Coordinates of C-alpha atoms and ligand atoms in Angstrom, one line a residue:
X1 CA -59.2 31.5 -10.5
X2 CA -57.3 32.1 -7.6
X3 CA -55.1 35.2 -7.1
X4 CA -51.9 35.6 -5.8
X5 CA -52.2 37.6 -2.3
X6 CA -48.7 39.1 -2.6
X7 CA -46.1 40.5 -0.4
X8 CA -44.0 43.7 -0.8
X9 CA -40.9 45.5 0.0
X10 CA -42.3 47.0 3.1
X11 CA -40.1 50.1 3.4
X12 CA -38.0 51.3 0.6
X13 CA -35.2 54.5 0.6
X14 CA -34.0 55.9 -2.9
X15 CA -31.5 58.3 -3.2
X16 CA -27.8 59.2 -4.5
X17 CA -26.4 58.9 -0.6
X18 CA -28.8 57.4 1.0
X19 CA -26.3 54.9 2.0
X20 CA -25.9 57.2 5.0
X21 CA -28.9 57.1 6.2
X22 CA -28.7 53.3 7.2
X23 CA -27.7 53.5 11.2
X24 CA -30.5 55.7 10.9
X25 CA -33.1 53.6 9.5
X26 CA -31.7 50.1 11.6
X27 CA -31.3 51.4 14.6
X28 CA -34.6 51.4 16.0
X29 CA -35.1 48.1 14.7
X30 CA -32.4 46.7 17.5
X31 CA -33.4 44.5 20.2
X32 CA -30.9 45.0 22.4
X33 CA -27.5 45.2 23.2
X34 CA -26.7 41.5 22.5
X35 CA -28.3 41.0 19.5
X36 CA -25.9 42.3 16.8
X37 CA -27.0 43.3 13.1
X38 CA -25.1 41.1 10.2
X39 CA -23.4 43.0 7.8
X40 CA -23.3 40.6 4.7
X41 CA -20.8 42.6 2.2
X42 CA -19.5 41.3 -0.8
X43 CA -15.7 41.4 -0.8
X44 CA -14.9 43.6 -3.7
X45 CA -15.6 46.3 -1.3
X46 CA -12.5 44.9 1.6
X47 CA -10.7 47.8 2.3
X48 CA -12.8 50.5 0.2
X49 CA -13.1 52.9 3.2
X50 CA -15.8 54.7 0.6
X51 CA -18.2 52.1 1.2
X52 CA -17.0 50.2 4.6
X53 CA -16.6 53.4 6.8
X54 CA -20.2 54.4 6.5
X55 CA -21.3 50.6 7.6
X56 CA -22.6 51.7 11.3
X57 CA -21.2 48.8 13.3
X58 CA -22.1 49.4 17.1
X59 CA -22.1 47.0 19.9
X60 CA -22.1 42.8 18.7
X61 CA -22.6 44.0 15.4
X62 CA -20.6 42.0 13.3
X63 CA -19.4 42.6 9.1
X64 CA -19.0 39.2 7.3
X65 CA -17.2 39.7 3.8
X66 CA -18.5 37.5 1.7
X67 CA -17.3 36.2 -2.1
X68 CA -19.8 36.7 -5.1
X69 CA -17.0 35.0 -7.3
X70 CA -19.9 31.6 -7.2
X71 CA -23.4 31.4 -7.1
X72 CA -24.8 31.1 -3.9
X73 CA -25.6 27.5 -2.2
X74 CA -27.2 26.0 0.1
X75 CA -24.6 25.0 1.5
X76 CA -22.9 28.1 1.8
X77 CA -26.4 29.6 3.7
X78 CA -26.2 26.7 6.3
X79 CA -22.7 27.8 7.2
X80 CA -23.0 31.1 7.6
X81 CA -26.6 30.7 10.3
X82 CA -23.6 28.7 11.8
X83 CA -21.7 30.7 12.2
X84 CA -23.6 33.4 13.1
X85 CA -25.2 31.6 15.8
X86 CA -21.6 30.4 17.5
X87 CA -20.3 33.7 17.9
X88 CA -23.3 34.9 19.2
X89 CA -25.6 34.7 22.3
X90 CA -28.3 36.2 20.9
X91 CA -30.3 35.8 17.6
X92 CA -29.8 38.9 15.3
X93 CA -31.7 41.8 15.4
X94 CA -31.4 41.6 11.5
X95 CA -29.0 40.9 8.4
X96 CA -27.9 43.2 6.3
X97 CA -27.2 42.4 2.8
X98 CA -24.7 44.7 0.4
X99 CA -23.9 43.9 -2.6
X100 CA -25.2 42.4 -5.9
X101 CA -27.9 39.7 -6.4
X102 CA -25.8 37.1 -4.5
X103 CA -25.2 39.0 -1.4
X104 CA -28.7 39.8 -1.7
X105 CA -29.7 36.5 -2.0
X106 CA -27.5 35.2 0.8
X107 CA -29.1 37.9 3.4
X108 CA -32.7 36.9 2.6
X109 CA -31.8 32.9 2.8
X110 CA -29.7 33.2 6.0
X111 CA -32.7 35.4 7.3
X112 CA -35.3 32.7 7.0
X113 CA -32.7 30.1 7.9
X114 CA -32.1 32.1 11.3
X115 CA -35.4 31.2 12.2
X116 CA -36.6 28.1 10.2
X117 CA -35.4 24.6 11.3
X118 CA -33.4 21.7 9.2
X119 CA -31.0 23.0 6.1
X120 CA -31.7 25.6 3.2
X121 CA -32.1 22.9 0.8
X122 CA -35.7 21.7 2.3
X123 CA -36.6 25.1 1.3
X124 CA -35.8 24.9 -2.2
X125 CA -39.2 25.4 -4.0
X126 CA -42.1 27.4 -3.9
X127 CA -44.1 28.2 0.2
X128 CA -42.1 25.6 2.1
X129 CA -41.2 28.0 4.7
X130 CA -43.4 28.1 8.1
X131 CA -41.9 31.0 10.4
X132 CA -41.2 34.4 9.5
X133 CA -37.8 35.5 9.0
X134 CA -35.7 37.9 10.8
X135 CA -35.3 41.2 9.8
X136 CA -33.6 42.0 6.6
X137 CA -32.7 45.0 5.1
X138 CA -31.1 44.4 1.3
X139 CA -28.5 47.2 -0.8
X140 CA -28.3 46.9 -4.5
X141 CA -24.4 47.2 -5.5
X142 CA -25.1 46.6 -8.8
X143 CA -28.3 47.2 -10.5
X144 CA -29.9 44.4 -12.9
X145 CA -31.2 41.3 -11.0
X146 CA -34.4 42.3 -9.5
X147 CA -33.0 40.6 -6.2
X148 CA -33.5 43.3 -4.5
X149 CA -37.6 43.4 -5.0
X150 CA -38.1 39.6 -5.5
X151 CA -40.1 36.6 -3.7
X152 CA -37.1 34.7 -3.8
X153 CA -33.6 33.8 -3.2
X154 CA -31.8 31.0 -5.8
X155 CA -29.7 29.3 -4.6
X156 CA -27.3 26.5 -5.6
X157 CA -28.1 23.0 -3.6
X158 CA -27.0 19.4 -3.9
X159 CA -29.9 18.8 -6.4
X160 CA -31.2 21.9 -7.7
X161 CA -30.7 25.2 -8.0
X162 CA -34.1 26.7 -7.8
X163 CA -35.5 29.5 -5.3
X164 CA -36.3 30.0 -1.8
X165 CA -40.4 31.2 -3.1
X166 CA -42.4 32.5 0.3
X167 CA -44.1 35.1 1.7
X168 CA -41.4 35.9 4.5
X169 CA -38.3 36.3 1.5
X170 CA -38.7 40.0 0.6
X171 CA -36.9 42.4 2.3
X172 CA -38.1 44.6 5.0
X173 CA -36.7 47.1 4.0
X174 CA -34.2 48.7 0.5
X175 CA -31.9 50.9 0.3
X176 CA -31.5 51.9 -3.3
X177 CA -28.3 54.5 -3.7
X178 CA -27.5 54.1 -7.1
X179 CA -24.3 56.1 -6.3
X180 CA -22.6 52.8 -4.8
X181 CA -22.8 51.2 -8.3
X182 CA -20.7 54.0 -9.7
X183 CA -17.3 51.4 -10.0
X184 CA -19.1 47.9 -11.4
X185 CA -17.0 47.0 -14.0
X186 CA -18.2 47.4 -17.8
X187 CA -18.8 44.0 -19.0
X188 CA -20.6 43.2 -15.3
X189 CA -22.6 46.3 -16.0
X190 CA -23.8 45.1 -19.2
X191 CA -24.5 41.3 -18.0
X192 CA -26.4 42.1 -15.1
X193 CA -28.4 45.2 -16.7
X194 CA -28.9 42.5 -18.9
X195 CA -30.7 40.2 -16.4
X196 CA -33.0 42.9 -16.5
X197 CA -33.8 43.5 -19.9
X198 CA -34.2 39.8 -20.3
X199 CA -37.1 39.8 -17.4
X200 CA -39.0 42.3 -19.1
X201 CA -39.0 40.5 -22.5
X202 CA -39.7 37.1 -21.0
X203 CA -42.3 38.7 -19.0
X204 CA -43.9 40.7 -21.6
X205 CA -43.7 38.0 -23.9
X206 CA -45.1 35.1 -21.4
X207 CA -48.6 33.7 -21.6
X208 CA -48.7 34.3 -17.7
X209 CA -49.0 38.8 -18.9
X210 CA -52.0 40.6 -17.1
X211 CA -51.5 44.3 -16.8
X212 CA -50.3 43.8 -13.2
X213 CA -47.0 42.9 -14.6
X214 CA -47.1 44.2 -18.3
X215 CA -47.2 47.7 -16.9
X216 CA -43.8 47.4 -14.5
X217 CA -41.9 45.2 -17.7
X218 CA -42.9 47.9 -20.3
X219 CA -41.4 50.3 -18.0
X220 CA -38.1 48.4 -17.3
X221 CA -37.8 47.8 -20.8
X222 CA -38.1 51.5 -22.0
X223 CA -35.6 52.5 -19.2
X224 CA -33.3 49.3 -20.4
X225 CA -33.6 51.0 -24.2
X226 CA -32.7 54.1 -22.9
X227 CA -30.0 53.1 -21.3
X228 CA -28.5 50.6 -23.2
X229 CA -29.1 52.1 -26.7
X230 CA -29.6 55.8 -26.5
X231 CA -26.5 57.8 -26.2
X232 CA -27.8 61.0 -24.4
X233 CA -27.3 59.8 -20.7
X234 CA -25.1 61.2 -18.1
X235 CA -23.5 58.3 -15.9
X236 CA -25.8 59.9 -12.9
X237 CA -28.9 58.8 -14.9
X238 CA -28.1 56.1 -16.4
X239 CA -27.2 54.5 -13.1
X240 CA -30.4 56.0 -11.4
X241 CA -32.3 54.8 -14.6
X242 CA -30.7 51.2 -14.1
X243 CA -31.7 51.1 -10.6
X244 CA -35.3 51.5 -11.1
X245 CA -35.4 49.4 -14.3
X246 CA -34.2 47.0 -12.1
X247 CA -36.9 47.5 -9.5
X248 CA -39.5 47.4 -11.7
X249 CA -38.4 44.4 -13.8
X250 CA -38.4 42.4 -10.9
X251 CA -41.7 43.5 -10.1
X252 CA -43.0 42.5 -13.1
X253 CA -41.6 39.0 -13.1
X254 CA -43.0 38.9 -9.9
X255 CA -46.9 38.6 -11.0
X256 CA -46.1 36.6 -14.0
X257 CA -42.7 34.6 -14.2
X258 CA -39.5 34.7 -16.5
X259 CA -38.9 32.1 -19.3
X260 CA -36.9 30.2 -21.4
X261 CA -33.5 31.9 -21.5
X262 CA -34.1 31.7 -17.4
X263 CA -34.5 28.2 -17.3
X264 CA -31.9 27.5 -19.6
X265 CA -29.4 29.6 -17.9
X266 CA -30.4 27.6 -14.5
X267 CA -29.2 24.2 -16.1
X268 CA -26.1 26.1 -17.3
X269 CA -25.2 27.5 -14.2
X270 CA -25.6 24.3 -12.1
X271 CA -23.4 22.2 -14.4
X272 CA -20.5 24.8 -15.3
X273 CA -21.2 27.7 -12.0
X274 CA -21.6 30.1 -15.0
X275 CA -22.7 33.2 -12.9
X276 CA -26.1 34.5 -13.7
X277 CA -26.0 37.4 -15.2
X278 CA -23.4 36.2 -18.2
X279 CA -25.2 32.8 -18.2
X280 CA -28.4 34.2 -19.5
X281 CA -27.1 36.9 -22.2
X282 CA -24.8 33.2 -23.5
X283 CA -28.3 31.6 -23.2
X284 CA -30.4 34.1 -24.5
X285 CA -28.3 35.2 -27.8
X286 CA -29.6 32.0 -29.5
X287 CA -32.8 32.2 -28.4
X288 CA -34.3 33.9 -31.6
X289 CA -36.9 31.6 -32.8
X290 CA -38.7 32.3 -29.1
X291 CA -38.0 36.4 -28.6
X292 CA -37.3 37.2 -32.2
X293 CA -37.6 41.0 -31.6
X294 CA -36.1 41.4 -27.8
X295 CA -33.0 39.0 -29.4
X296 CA -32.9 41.6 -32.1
X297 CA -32.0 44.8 -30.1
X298 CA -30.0 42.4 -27.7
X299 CA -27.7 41.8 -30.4
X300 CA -27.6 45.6 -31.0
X301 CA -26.9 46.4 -27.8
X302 CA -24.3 44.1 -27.8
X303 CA -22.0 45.4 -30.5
X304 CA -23.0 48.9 -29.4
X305 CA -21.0 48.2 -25.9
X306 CA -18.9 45.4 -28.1
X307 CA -19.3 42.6 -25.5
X308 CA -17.8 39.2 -27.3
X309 CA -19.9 36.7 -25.4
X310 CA -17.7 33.4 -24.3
X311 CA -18.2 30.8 -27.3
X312 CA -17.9 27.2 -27.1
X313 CA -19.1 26.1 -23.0
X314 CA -21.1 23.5 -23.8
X315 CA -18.0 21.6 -26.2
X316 CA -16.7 19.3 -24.3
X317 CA -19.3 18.3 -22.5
X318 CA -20.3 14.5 -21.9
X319 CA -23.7 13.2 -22.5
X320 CA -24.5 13.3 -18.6
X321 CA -23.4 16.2 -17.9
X322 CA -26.2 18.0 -20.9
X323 CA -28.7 15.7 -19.1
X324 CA -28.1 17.3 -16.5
X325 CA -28.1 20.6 -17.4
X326 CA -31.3 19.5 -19.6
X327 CA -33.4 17.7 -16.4
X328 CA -32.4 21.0 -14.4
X329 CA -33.9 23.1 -17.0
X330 CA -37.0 21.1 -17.4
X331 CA -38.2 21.0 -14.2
X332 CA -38.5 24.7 -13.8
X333 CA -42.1 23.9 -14.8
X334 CA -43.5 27.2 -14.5
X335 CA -41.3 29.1 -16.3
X336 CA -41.6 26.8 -19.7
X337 CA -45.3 27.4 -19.0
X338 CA -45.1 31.0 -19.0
X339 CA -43.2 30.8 -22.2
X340 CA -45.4 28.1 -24.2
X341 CA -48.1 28.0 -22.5
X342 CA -50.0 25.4 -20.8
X343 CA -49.2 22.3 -23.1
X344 CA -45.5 23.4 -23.4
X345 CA -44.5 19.9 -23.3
X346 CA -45.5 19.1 -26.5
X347 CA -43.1 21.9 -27.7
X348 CA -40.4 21.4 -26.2
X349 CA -37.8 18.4 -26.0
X350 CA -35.0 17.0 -24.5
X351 CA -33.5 16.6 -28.0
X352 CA -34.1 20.5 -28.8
X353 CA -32.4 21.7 -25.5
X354 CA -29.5 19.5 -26.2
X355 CA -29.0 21.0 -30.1
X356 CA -29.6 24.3 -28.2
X357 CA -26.8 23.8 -25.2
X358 CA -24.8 22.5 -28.1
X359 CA -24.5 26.1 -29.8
X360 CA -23.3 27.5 -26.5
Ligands
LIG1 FE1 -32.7 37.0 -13.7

């Protein structure tokens, strides 16, 4: 047996405010004058003075507004290292992601793409990348996705949408201000807090558990039923709660891996664009025979924050297009693994994940 050597977060702020304390914390971490930091910010947050006057932009420093309305590509990575290194003379002192799990995914791809050769794609998989990245600092919007503590960054490409896995894609450093997620809307709220509770029960429930990640899921998942079924939270604590469930399911996927409804939601996503966070709650609501108890109080938390999930996707779709969405699935080997363990071929077929896609 041989065991993961894994890397960290190095550095990691929490705090209601501690937003401010960004200039603070970069600063120092400039290396010179001509080298600007990236702001990557999603758009929602164009001309909310709240959030974009306490962005320290000083000399080359440049803020690139970014849409989260799509999954982010390959594609979209390559352009942006582009652009960034036509407008400027020198590379980056770092890149700044803030926003939600794409943002946060774009900052740690463009990061490694800053100082890695050829196009994101080549990346796609798991320890392709050779050079350490620049500098990248990552700030949770929204809390849910894990992004902010993960190995990885998934993105979109021509093929695949699969993740950027390697030892140079965590952050160097987090800000979590759970304060800035104070105006997500509900029903994003509930998808993306979502993401979260779905890591801990495909993680707890994976044949890849050790105690390493059991302990961080049974934590997220305790803060998840605290905050998505108890009624006795402030809005301060739930979204403080709902940052570190976050953190901590994301840790816990990290020494184990998520499952089906992951999977599932990755074939989803690349044929339709359905946006992570929704795509896995449509995914995961017929999941039962798999998570029978997590799909239980995932129903209840459901009606109890009466989200009607979209019905009918998967209608009209031709036989390619499920093929597609059924090869993307299936070659996300190590997630079926974790779910059914090592002969999961033999329990799982195409046929099964077309009736499946065919409820959705
Ligand atoms: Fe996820």
């Amino acid at each position: 047996m041989n065991y993961k050597n894994y890397p960290m977060v190095s550095r990691v702020v929490f705090g209601r405010n501690s937003f401010d304390q960004m200039g603070d914390i970069i600063e120092p971490k400039r290396l010179n004058t001509r080298a600007p930091f990236i702001f990557l910010v999603d758009d929602v947050f164009k001309g909310n003075v709240w959030v974009t006057s306490r962005i320290p932009l000083a000399y080359e420093d440049e803020l690139i507004y970014v849409s989260a309305d799509e999954e982010p590509k390959t594609s979209q990575v390559d352009e942006l290292v582009e652009q960034i290194i036509l407008t400027h003379k020198d590379r980056p002192s770092g890149i700044i992601g803030i926003g939600g799990g794409t943002l946060l995914d774009l900052a740690k791809a463009v990061a490694i793409m800053l100082t890695n050769e050829g196009e994101a794609k080549d990346y796609q998989g798991w320890d392709l990348v050779k050079r350490p990245a620049i500098y990248h600092v990552g700030i949770p919007t929204i809390s849910g996705t894990g992004a902010e503590v993960s190995r990885t960054t998934v993105l979109t490409g021509p093929d695949k949408k699969l993740g950027i896995n390697s030892d140079y894609t965590p952050f160097d450093q987090v800000i979590l201000d759970p304060e800035l997620t104070k105006d997500v809307p509900k029903d994003q709220w509930f998808y993306t807090g979502m993401d979260c509770y779905i890591h801990c029960i495909e993680s707890l429930n994976g044949t890849y558990l050790n105690e390493f990640s059991k302990t961080y899921g049974e934590k997220a998942f305790e803060l998840c039923k605290t905050i998505f079924l108890d009624n006795n939270l402030s809005e301060e604590e739930s979204q403080d709660k709902l940052m570190m469930a976050s953190w901590h399911g994301g840790m816990s996927i990290a020494y184990s891996q998520v499952g089906i409804a992951h999977a599932m939601s990755y074939g989803l996503s690349y044929v339709l664009g359905t946006k992570h966070g929704i795509g896995n709650c449509i995914v995961f609501d017929h999941l039962e025979e798999f998570y029978p108890e997590g799909i239980k109080l995932f129903k209840e938390m459901k009606k109890k924050h009466q989200i009607s999930l979209p019905q009918g996707l998967c209608s009209d779709l031709e036989d390619y297009e499920f093929s597609t969405m059924i090869d993307v699935a299936l070659a996300l080997e190590p997630l079926w693994e974790n779910a059914l363990g090592k002969h999961w071929k033999q329990k799982i077929t195409k046929d099964k994940l077309k009736a499946l896609y065919q409820k959705m």
